[in-house]
């Protein structure tokens, strides 16, 4: 509790310090564009290494073996798409939000409306995962096992998140993310070294023990090959397609995530944007290698049965591993201290990510919907920031409510859904806008609503929301218990909704005669060189 409260106090201190530095809209939305490439790279790592990365991936590897590690690979490879196609071009072209880029060469009101709606929907999906992780984590640390106890935990995390965003803005959020990235890397590295040390730094021995402890009794070796979670005999072809769909969503989703895209606006130059992504990739790459040891270490030392008993979706595998390895190495006191340390780091992870997400969605509502759609560009900067702070309260409240409903889901899986929605709704519009000369307003609106709508529709009618009652003793995986109205067989809609987003964007464009060659030429020069961006970004 002391470690926990000390971290919360420290981050609140950072937030209130930042609130005194936040005077303009550029300060609130983009931290005054004052962060270096290294600082922003750390913050990107802090923003990206969410509860899904730390709690969800470790849990899904511990329960499903090889198939769980696919999440690590997908999340990491996705950064190459963001670096090569989006980071520098977005930094040069925009101002505060994704919609700034899309609206530049098109009719601004319909495009900003679509982009604002998409940003808020994707952010709420992602927030859902963090809230579920918070409930599981604090429940484990404080011994809370009742549904009501976890519900109050989620409400508490949501309240803290709202305080960060309302008072600290981008400056406070960025510094919390930097501190959290350093702590998370340190904590994950410490547990990884202790686990490897226990097995004599022999990865093969670790994997063998994991398979023996947590693999299927009939054939433990199956724990280390594909097929435990996806592509099982019971799933048939649908399971294999679901796996491809998950991979597509993970690899393409990052470049469409609003809370990652706004990070590119916090640096002064395009060179710093590139540098920050390279630093981010380095930090994130090392971390995802560590998740391999954390996941298989939990499977080997804690065991699948104990992990599932603590949390059916496996979200508490990493903290349980920290406690177990601490006890093995240093006795009961060591186990308690290591559990508290990893718990505080995981809690920091959740707070930093939810702050970034809430900031992205409240910024989009205030800057895109309120200032440019409702007020037609007539709102003052001060009014924008006030509206951003009010919308942070509303979005936080929605995330708290949905987080309470989604308890029991694996957080890595929930984030994969957010990636699918981002890749379906945002990515086609961004790529077309940056690279297709003919692209126009109708295409942008069709791409966003077509991709977003199809992804949401398929998720609602998938086994994620409703499924037949599970067999006796099997965990409940659907959001709605005891009723089944699903007709879409896949858990992840990406393989259908992502191509649909691109198709809708193309159809909307070719069916409309609108086209502005001069504006495309201007954004092409700006995105590639940065010339003209100074005026747009307030420099």
Coordinates of C-alpha atoms in Angstrom, one line a residue:
X1 CA 0.0 0.0 0.0
X2 CA 2.9 2.4 0.9
X3 CA 4.6 1.8 -2.5
X4 CA 1.3 2.1 -4.3
X5 CA 0.3 5.4 -2.6
X6 CA 3.8 6.8 -3.0
X7 CA 3.5 6.4 -6.8
X8 CA 0.1 7.9 -7.0
X9 CA 1.3 10.9 -4.9
X10 CA 4.3 11.4 -7.1
X11 CA 2.3 11.3 -10.3
X12 CA -0.3 13.7 -8.9
X13 CA 2.6 16.0 -8.0
X14 CA 3.9 15.9 -11.6
X15 CA 0.3 16.6 -12.9
X16 CA -0.2 19.7 -10.7
X17 CA 3.3 21.0 -11.6
X18 CA 2.4 20.6 -15.3
X19 CA -0.9 22.4 -14.7
X20 CA 1.0 25.5 -13.8
X21 CA 2.9 25.3 -17.0
X22 CA -0.2 24.8 -19.2
X23 CA -1.3 28.2 -20.5
X24 CA -2.3 27.9 -24.2
X25 CA -4.1 25.3 -26.4
X26 CA -0.7 24.2 -27.8
X27 CA 0.5 23.5 -24.2
X28 CA -2.6 21.5 -23.4
X29 CA -2.8 19.5 -26.6
X30 CA 0.8 19.1 -27.6
X31 CA 2.9 20.0 -24.5
X32 CA 4.0 23.3 -26.2
X33 CA 6.0 21.1 -28.7
X34 CA 8.8 21.3 -26.2
X35 CA 9.8 17.6 -25.9
X36 CA 13.0 16.2 -27.4
X37 CA 13.1 13.1 -29.5
X38 CA 14.5 11.0 -26.7
X39 CA 11.8 12.2 -24.2
X40 CA 9.0 11.7 -26.7
X41 CA 10.4 8.2 -27.5
X42 CA 10.2 7.3 -23.8
X43 CA 6.7 8.7 -23.7
X44 CA 5.7 6.8 -26.8
X45 CA 7.0 3.6 -25.1
X46 CA 5.1 4.6 -22.0
X47 CA 1.9 5.2 -24.0
X48 CA 2.2 2.0 -26.0
X49 CA 3.3 -0.5 -23.3
X50 CA -0.2 -0.6 -21.8
X51 CA -1.9 -3.0 -19.4
X52 CA -2.4 -5.2 -22.5
X53 CA 1.3 -5.5 -23.0
X54 CA 2.3 -6.1 -19.4
X55 CA -0.6 -7.9 -17.9
X56 CA -2.5 -9.2 -20.9
X57 CA 0.3 -10.7 -23.0
X58 CA 2.0 -12.3 -20.0
X59 CA -1.3 -13.8 -19.1
X60 CA -2.2 -15.0 -22.5
X61 CA 1.2 -16.6 -23.0
X62 CA 0.9 -18.3 -19.5
X63 CA -2.5 -19.7 -20.5
X64 CA -2.1 -20.4 -24.2
X65 CA 1.7 -20.8 -24.7
X66 CA 3.0 -20.1 -28.2
X67 CA -0.3 -18.6 -29.5
X68 CA -0.1 -15.9 -26.8
X69 CA 3.4 -14.7 -28.0
X70 CA 1.8 -13.7 -31.4
X71 CA 0.4 -10.6 -29.6
X72 CA 4.0 -9.6 -28.7
X73 CA 5.2 -10.0 -32.3
X74 CA 2.1 -8.2 -33.7
X75 CA 2.4 -5.2 -31.4
X76 CA 6.1 -4.8 -32.2
X77 CA 5.9 -5.2 -36.0
X78 CA 3.1 -2.7 -36.1
X79 CA 5.7 0.0 -35.2
X80 CA 7.4 -0.4 -38.6
X81 CA 4.2 0.6 -40.3
X82 CA 3.9 3.6 -38.1
X83 CA 7.5 4.7 -38.7
X84 CA 7.6 4.1 -42.4
X85 CA 4.2 5.4 -43.5
X86 CA 2.8 7.8 -40.8
X87 CA 5.1 9.4 -38.2
X88 CA 7.1 12.0 -40.0
X89 CA 4.3 12.9 -42.5
X90 CA 1.7 13.4 -39.7
X91 CA 4.1 15.6 -37.8
X92 CA 4.7 17.8 -40.8
X93 CA 1.1 18.0 -41.9
X94 CA -0.9 18.4 -38.8
X95 CA -1.5 20.6 -35.8
X96 CA -3.1 18.8 -32.8
X97 CA -5.2 15.9 -34.0
X98 CA -5.6 13.3 -36.8
X99 CA -8.5 15.3 -38.3
X100 CA -6.2 18.3 -38.9
X101 CA -4.4 16.2 -41.6
X102 CA -7.6 14.8 -43.1
X103 CA -9.5 18.2 -43.2
X104 CA -6.6 20.1 -44.8
X105 CA -7.5 19.3 -48.4
X106 CA -11.2 18.5 -47.9
X107 CA -14.5 20.0 -46.7
X108 CA -13.6 20.3 -43.0
X109 CA -16.9 19.9 -41.2
X110 CA -18.0 16.3 -42.4
X111 CA -14.4 15.1 -42.2
X112 CA -13.7 16.5 -38.7
X113 CA -17.0 15.0 -37.5
X114 CA -16.1 11.5 -38.8
X115 CA -12.6 11.7 -37.5
X116 CA -13.8 13.0 -34.1
X117 CA -16.3 10.2 -33.8
X118 CA -13.7 7.5 -34.8
X119 CA -11.1 8.9 -32.3
X120 CA -13.6 8.7 -29.4
X121 CA -14.8 5.2 -30.3
X122 CA -11.3 3.8 -30.7
X123 CA -10.1 5.5 -27.4
X124 CA -13.1 4.1 -25.5
X125 CA -12.4 0.5 -26.7
X126 CA -8.7 0.9 -25.6
X127 CA -9.8 2.5 -22.3
X128 CA -12.0 -0.5 -21.7
X129 CA -8.9 -2.8 -21.6
X130 CA -7.0 -0.6 -19.1
X131 CA -10.0 -0.4 -16.8
X132 CA -10.4 -4.2 -16.7
X133 CA -6.6 -4.5 -16.0
X134 CA -6.9 -2.1 -13.2
X135 CA -9.7 -4.0 -11.5
X136 CA -7.9 -7.3 -11.8
X137 CA -4.5 -5.9 -10.6
X138 CA -5.7 -3.9 -7.6
X139 CA -8.0 -6.7 -6.6
X140 CA -5.0 -9.0 -6.5
X141 CA -2.9 -6.6 -4.5
X142 CA -5.5 -5.7 -1.9
X143 CA -7.1 -9.1 -1.8
X144 CA -10.4 -7.8 -3.3
X145 CA -12.3 -10.8 -4.7
X146 CA -15.9 -9.5 -4.9
X147 CA -17.4 -7.9 -8.0
X148 CA -18.4 -4.8 -6.0
X149 CA -14.8 -4.4 -4.8
X150 CA -13.4 -4.5 -8.3
X151 CA -16.1 -2.1 -9.5
X152 CA -15.1 0.5 -6.9
X153 CA -11.4 -0.1 -8.0
X154 CA -12.3 0.7 -11.6
X155 CA -14.2 3.9 -10.4
X156 CA -11.1 5.0 -8.4
X157 CA -8.7 4.5 -11.4
X158 CA -11.1 6.4 -13.6
X159 CA -11.3 9.3 -11.2
X160 CA -7.4 9.5 -11.0
X161 CA -7.2 9.4 -14.8
X162 CA -9.7 12.3 -15.1
X163 CA -7.6 14.4 -12.7
X164 CA -4.4 13.8 -14.7
X165 CA -6.0 14.9 -18.0
X166 CA -8.1 17.8 -16.7
X167 CA -5.2 19.4 -14.7
X168 CA -2.0 18.2 -16.4
X169 CA -2.9 18.2 -20.2
X170 CA -0.2 16.9 -22.5
X171 CA 2.7 18.1 -20.4
X172 CA 1.6 16.2 -17.3
X173 CA 0.5 13.2 -19.2
X174 CA 3.9 13.0 -21.1
X175 CA 6.0 13.2 -17.9
X176 CA 3.8 10.5 -16.2
X177 CA 4.4 8.4 -19.3
X178 CA 8.2 9.0 -19.2
X179 CA 8.4 8.0 -15.5
X180 CA 6.2 5.0 -16.1
X181 CA 8.3 3.8 -19.1
X182 CA 11.5 3.8 -17.0
X183 CA 9.8 2.0 -14.1
X184 CA 8.1 -0.6 -16.3
X185 CA 11.4 -1.4 -18.1
X186 CA 13.2 -1.7 -14.8
X187 CA 10.5 -3.8 -13.1
X188 CA 10.1 -6.2 -16.1
X189 CA 13.9 -6.5 -16.5
X190 CA 14.3 -7.3 -12.8
X191 CA 11.7 -10.1 -12.8
X192 CA 13.1 -11.4 -16.2
X193 CA 16.6 -11.7 -14.7
X194 CA 15.4 -13.4 -11.6
X195 CA 13.4 -15.9 -13.6
X196 CA 16.2 -16.7 -16.0
X197 CA 18.7 -16.9 -13.1
X198 CA 16.4 -19.6 -11.5
X199 CA 16.8 -21.6 -14.7
X200 CA 20.6 -21.0 -15.0
X201 CA 19.9 -18.6 -17.9
X202 CA 18.8 -21.5 -20.0
X203 CA 15.8 -20.5 -22.0
X204 CA 15.2 -24.1 -23.1
X205 CA 14.9 -25.3 -19.5
X206 CA 12.4 -22.5 -18.8
X207 CA 10.3 -23.5 -21.8
X208 CA 10.4 -27.2 -20.9
X209 CA 9.3 -26.5 -17.4
X210 CA 6.5 -24.2 -18.6
X211 CA 5.2 -27.0 -21.0
X212 CA 5.4 -29.6 -18.2
X213 CA 3.6 -27.4 -15.7
X214 CA 1.0 -25.7 -17.8
X215 CA 0.7 -27.7 -21.1
X216 CA -2.1 -30.1 -21.9
X217 CA -1.7 -33.2 -19.7
X218 CA -2.1 -35.6 -22.7
X219 CA 0.7 -33.8 -24.7
X220 CA 2.6 -31.0 -22.8
X221 CA 4.7 -30.2 -25.9
X222 CA 1.6 -28.7 -27.6
X223 CA 2.1 -25.7 -25.3
X224 CA 5.2 -24.7 -27.4
X225 CA 3.6 -25.0 -30.8
X226 CA 0.7 -23.1 -32.5
X227 CA -2.9 -24.2 -32.0
X228 CA -3.8 -24.0 -28.3
X229 CA -5.9 -20.8 -28.7
X230 CA -6.2 -20.3 -32.5
X231 CA -6.7 -23.0 -35.1
X232 CA -7.7 -25.8 -32.8
X233 CA -9.5 -28.8 -34.2
X234 CA -12.8 -27.6 -32.6
X235 CA -12.5 -24.2 -34.3
X236 CA -11.5 -25.6 -37.7
X237 CA -11.0 -23.2 -40.5
X238 CA -12.6 -20.3 -38.6
X239 CA -9.8 -20.5 -36.0
X240 CA -7.1 -20.2 -38.6
X241 CA -8.8 -17.2 -40.3
X242 CA -9.3 -15.6 -36.8
X243 CA -5.5 -15.8 -36.3
X244 CA -4.8 -14.1 -39.7
X245 CA -7.5 -11.5 -38.8
X246 CA -5.8 -10.8 -35.4
X247 CA -2.4 -10.4 -37.1
X248 CA -3.8 -8.0 -39.6
X249 CA -5.4 -5.9 -36.9
X250 CA -2.2 -5.8 -34.7
X251 CA 0.2 -4.9 -37.5
X252 CA -2.0 -2.2 -39.1
X253 CA -3.7 -0.9 -36.0
X254 CA -0.9 1.2 -34.4
X255 CA -0.7 3.6 -37.3
X256 CA -4.3 4.5 -36.7
X257 CA -4.4 4.8 -32.9
X258 CA -5.3 8.4 -32.0
X259 CA -3.3 8.5 -28.7
X260 CA -0.2 7.4 -30.6
X261 CA -0.7 9.8 -33.5
X262 CA -1.0 12.9 -31.2
X263 CA 2.4 12.0 -29.7
X264 CA 4.0 13.1 -33.0
X265 CA 2.8 16.6 -32.5
X266 CA 4.7 17.1 -29.2
X267 CA 8.1 17.5 -30.9
X268 CA 9.5 20.6 -32.5
X269 CA 10.7 19.1 -35.8
X270 CA 10.2 16.2 -38.2
X271 CA 13.7 14.9 -37.3
X272 CA 12.6 14.7 -33.7
X273 CA 9.5 12.8 -34.8
X274 CA 11.7 10.2 -36.5
X275 CA 14.1 10.0 -33.6
X276 CA 11.3 9.6 -31.1
X277 CA 9.8 6.7 -33.1
X278 CA 13.2 5.0 -33.3
X279 CA 13.7 5.4 -29.5
X280 CA 10.1 4.1 -29.0
X281 CA 10.8 1.0 -31.2
X282 CA 14.0 0.3 -29.2
X283 CA 12.3 0.4 -25.8
X284 CA 9.2 -1.4 -27.0
X285 CA 11.2 -4.1 -28.8
X286 CA 13.3 -5.0 -25.7
X287 CA 10.1 -5.0 -23.6
X288 CA 8.2 -7.4 -25.8
X289 CA 11.2 -9.8 -25.7
X290 CA 10.9 -9.6 -21.9
X291 CA 7.2 -10.6 -22.1
X292 CA 8.3 -13.9 -23.5
X293 CA 10.2 -14.7 -20.3
X294 CA 7.4 -13.2 -18.1
X295 CA 4.7 -15.3 -19.7
X296 CA 6.5 -18.6 -19.9
X297 CA 8.0 -17.9 -16.4
X298 CA 4.5 -17.6 -15.0
X299 CA 3.5 -20.8 -16.8
X300 CA 6.5 -22.6 -15.3
X301 CA 6.6 -21.3 -11.7
X302 CA 3.0 -20.3 -10.9
X303 CA 1.1 -22.7 -13.2
X304 CA -1.9 -22.4 -15.5
X305 CA -4.3 -23.6 -12.9
X306 CA -3.3 -21.1 -10.2
X307 CA -3.2 -18.2 -12.7
X308 CA -6.7 -19.0 -14.0
X309 CA -8.0 -19.3 -10.4
X310 CA -6.7 -15.8 -9.6
X311 CA -8.1 -14.3 -12.8
X312 CA -9.9 -16.4 -15.5
X313 CA -8.4 -14.3 -18.3
X314 CA -4.8 -14.5 -16.9
X315 CA -4.4 -10.7 -16.3
X316 CA -2.7 -11.3 -13.0
X317 CA 0.0 -13.7 -14.3
X318 CA 2.9 -11.1 -14.1
X319 CA 2.2 -9.9 -10.5
X320 CA 1.7 -13.6 -9.4
X321 CA 5.1 -14.5 -11.0
X322 CA 6.8 -11.6 -9.2
X323 CA 5.4 -12.8 -5.9
X324 CA 6.5 -16.4 -6.6
X325 CA 10.0 -15.7 -7.8
X326 CA 10.5 -13.2 -4.9
X327 CA 9.5 -15.9 -2.4
X328 CA 11.7 -18.5 -4.1
X329 CA 14.7 -16.2 -4.1
X330 CA 14.3 -14.0 -1.0
X331 CA 11.6 -15.6 1.2
X332 CA 8.0 -14.4 2.0
X333 CA 9.0 -10.8 2.6
X334 CA 10.9 -10.6 -0.7
X335 CA 7.8 -12.0 -2.5
X336 CA 5.6 -9.4 -0.9
X337 CA 8.0 -6.5 -1.8
X338 CA 8.4 -7.7 -5.4
X339 CA 4.6 -8.1 -5.8
X340 CA 4.1 -4.6 -4.5
X341 CA 6.8 -3.2 -6.8
X342 CA 5.4 -4.9 -9.9
X343 CA 1.9 -4.0 -8.9
X344 CA 2.8 -0.3 -8.5
X345 CA 4.5 -0.4 -11.9
X346 CA 1.5 -2.1 -13.6
X347 CA -0.8 0.5 -11.9
X348 CA 1.5 3.3 -13.3
X349 CA 1.2 1.6 -16.7
X350 CA -2.6 1.8 -16.6
X351 CA -2.7 5.4 -15.3
X352 CA -0.3 6.6 -18.0
X353 CA -2.1 4.9 -20.8
X354 CA -5.6 5.9 -19.8
X355 CA -4.4 9.5 -19.4
X356 CA -3.0 9.5 -23.0
X357 CA -6.2 8.0 -24.3
X358 CA -8.5 10.3 -22.5
X359 CA -6.4 13.3 -23.7
X360 CA -6.6 12.1 -27.3
X361 CA -10.4 11.7 -27.3
X362 CA -11.2 14.9 -25.3
X363 CA -8.8 16.9 -27.5
X364 CA -10.5 15.5 -30.6
X365 CA -14.0 16.4 -29.2
X366 CA -12.9 19.9 -28.3
X367 CA -10.7 20.8 -31.3
X368 CA -12.5 18.9 -34.0
X369 CA -16.2 18.7 -33.0
X370 CA -16.7 21.7 -30.8
X371 CA -14.4 24.3 -32.3
X372 CA -14.6 23.4 -36.0
X373 CA -18.0 21.7 -36.4
X374 CA -20.3 23.2 -33.8
X375 CA -18.7 26.6 -33.6
X376 CA -17.4 26.7 -37.2
X377 CA -13.9 27.8 -36.2
X378 CA -15.2 30.7 -34.0
X379 CA -14.2 29.3 -30.6
X380 CA -11.3 30.8 -28.7
X381 CA -8.3 28.7 -27.5
X382 CA -9.5 29.1 -23.9
X383 CA -13.0 27.9 -24.7
X384 CA -11.5 24.9 -26.5
X385 CA -9.4 23.9 -23.5
X386 CA -12.4 24.3 -21.1
X387 CA -14.5 22.0 -23.4
X388 CA -11.6 19.5 -23.6
X389 CA -11.5 19.3 -19.8
X390 CA -15.3 18.8 -19.5
X391 CA -15.3 16.1 -22.2
X392 CA -12.5 14.3 -20.3
X393 CA -15.0 13.9 -17.4
X394 CA -17.7 12.5 -19.8
X395 CA -15.4 10.1 -21.6
X396 CA -13.9 9.0 -18.3
X397 CA -17.4 8.2 -17.0
X398 CA -18.2 6.1 -20.1
X399 CA -15.0 4.2 -19.8
X400 CA -15.7 3.4 -16.2
X401 CA -19.1 2.1 -17.0
X402 CA -18.0 -0.1 -19.8
X403 CA -14.9 -1.3 -17.8
X404 CA -17.3 -2.6 -15.1
X405 CA -19.3 -4.5 -17.7
X406 CA -16.2 -6.1 -19.4
X407 CA -14.6 -7.6 -16.2
X408 CA -13.3 -11.1 -16.9
X409 CA -12.0 -10.4 -20.5
X410 CA -8.3 -10.7 -21.2
X411 CA -6.9 -7.1 -21.7
X412 CA -4.6 -8.0 -24.6
X413 CA -7.6 -9.4 -26.4
X414 CA -9.7 -6.2 -25.7
X415 CA -6.8 -4.0 -27.0
X416 CA -6.6 -6.2 -30.2
X417 CA -10.3 -5.2 -30.8
X418 CA -9.3 -1.5 -30.4
X419 CA -6.5 -2.1 -33.0
X420 CA -9.0 -3.7 -35.4
X421 CA -11.4 -0.7 -35.1
X422 CA -8.4 1.8 -35.5
X423 CA -7.1 -0.1 -38.6
X424 CA -10.5 -0.3 -40.2
X425 CA -11.7 3.3 -39.6
X426 CA -8.6 5.6 -39.3
X427 CA -5.8 4.0 -41.3
X428 CA -7.5 3.9 -44.7
X429 CA -8.4 7.6 -44.5
X430 CA -4.9 8.6 -43.3
X431 CA -3.0 6.7 -46.0
X432 CA -5.3 7.8 -48.8
X433 CA -5.1 11.4 -47.6
X434 CA -1.3 11.4 -47.6
X435 CA -0.7 9.3 -50.7
X436 CA -3.7 9.4 -53.1
X437 CA -4.0 12.6 -55.2
X438 CA -7.6 11.9 -56.2
X439 CA -8.9 11.4 -52.6
X440 CA -11.7 13.7 -51.5
X441 CA -14.2 14.5 -48.8
X442 CA -16.7 11.7 -49.8
X443 CA -13.9 9.2 -49.8
X444 CA -12.7 10.2 -46.3
X445 CA -16.1 10.1 -44.8
X446 CA -17.0 6.8 -46.4
X447 CA -13.6 5.3 -45.3
X448 CA -14.0 6.3 -41.7
X449 CA -17.7 5.4 -41.3
X450 CA -17.5 2.3 -43.5
X451 CA -14.5 0.8 -41.7
X452 CA -15.6 1.9 -38.2
X453 CA -19.2 0.8 -38.7
X454 CA -18.4 -2.6 -40.1
X455 CA -15.8 -3.3 -37.3
X456 CA -18.3 -2.4 -34.6
X457 CA -21.2 -4.3 -36.3
X458 CA -19.0 -7.5 -36.6
X459 CA -17.8 -7.2 -33.0
X460 CA -21.4 -6.9 -31.7
X461 CA -22.5 -10.0 -33.6
X462 CA -19.3 -12.0 -32.8
X463 CA -18.6 -14.5 -30.0
X464 CA -17.0 -11.7 -28.0
X465 CA -20.4 -10.1 -27.1
X466 CA -22.6 -13.2 -27.0
X467 CA -21.9 -17.0 -27.1
X468 CA -23.6 -20.3 -26.1
X469 CA -23.3 -21.0 -22.3
X470 CA -19.9 -22.5 -21.6
X471 CA -19.4 -26.1 -20.5
X472 CA -19.4 -26.8 -16.8
X473 CA -16.2 -25.4 -15.2
X474 CA -15.2 -23.5 -18.4
X475 CA -14.6 -19.7 -18.1
X476 CA -17.3 -17.3 -19.4
X477 CA -15.7 -15.4 -22.3
X478 CA -18.6 -13.4 -23.8
X479 CA -19.6 -10.0 -22.4
X480 CA -23.3 -11.0 -22.2
X481 CA -24.0 -14.2 -20.3
X482 CA -26.6 -16.7 -21.0
X483 CA -27.8 -15.4 -24.4
X484 CA -26.4 -16.1 -27.9
X485 CA -27.2 -13.9 -30.9
X486 CA -23.8 -14.1 -32.7
X487 CA -23.6 -15.0 -36.4
X488 CA -20.1 -13.7 -37.2
X489 CA -17.7 -16.6 -36.4
X490 CA -14.5 -14.6 -35.8
X491 CA -13.4 -13.0 -32.5
X492 CA -11.5 -10.3 -34.4
X493 CA -13.2 -8.5 -37.3
X494 CA -10.0 -7.1 -38.9
X495 CA -9.8 -9.4 -41.9
X496 CA -13.2 -8.2 -43.1
X497 CA -13.5 -4.6 -41.8
X498 CA -10.0 -3.4 -42.8
X499 CA -10.4 -4.2 -46.5
X500 CA -14.0 -2.8 -46.2
X501 CA -12.6 0.5 -44.9
X502 CA -10.2 0.8 -47.9
X503 CA -13.0 -0.2 -50.3
X504 CA -15.4 2.3 -48.9
X505 CA -12.8 5.1 -49.2
X506 CA -12.1 4.2 -52.8
X507 CA -15.8 3.9 -53.7
X508 CA -16.6 7.2 -52.0
X509 CA -13.8 8.9 -53.9
X510 CA -14.5 7.6 -57.4
X511 CA -18.3 8.3 -57.1
X512 CA -17.7 11.9 -56.3
X513 CA -16.4 14.5 -58.7
X514 CA -14.8 16.8 -56.0
X515 CA -11.0 17.2 -56.3
X516 CA -8.6 19.9 -55.2
X517 CA -5.2 19.5 -57.0
X518 CA -3.7 22.6 -55.4
X519 CA -4.4 21.5 -51.9
X520 CA -3.0 18.0 -52.5
X521 CA 0.2 19.5 -53.9
X522 CA 0.5 21.7 -50.8
X523 CA 0.0 18.9 -48.3
X524 CA 2.4 16.7 -50.3
X525 CA 5.2 19.3 -50.1
X526 CA 4.4 19.9 -46.5
X527 CA 4.3 16.3 -45.4
X528 CA 7.6 15.4 -47.2
X529 CA 9.6 18.6 -46.3
X530 CA 7.8 20.3 -43.4
X531 CA 7.7 23.6 -45.3
X532 CA 4.6 25.5 -44.4
X533 CA 4.0 23.4 -41.2
X534 CA 5.4 26.1 -39.0
X535 CA 2.4 28.4 -39.6
X536 CA 0.0 25.5 -39.1
X537 CA 1.6 24.4 -35.9
X538 CA 1.7 27.8 -34.2
X539 CA 5.5 28.2 -34.5

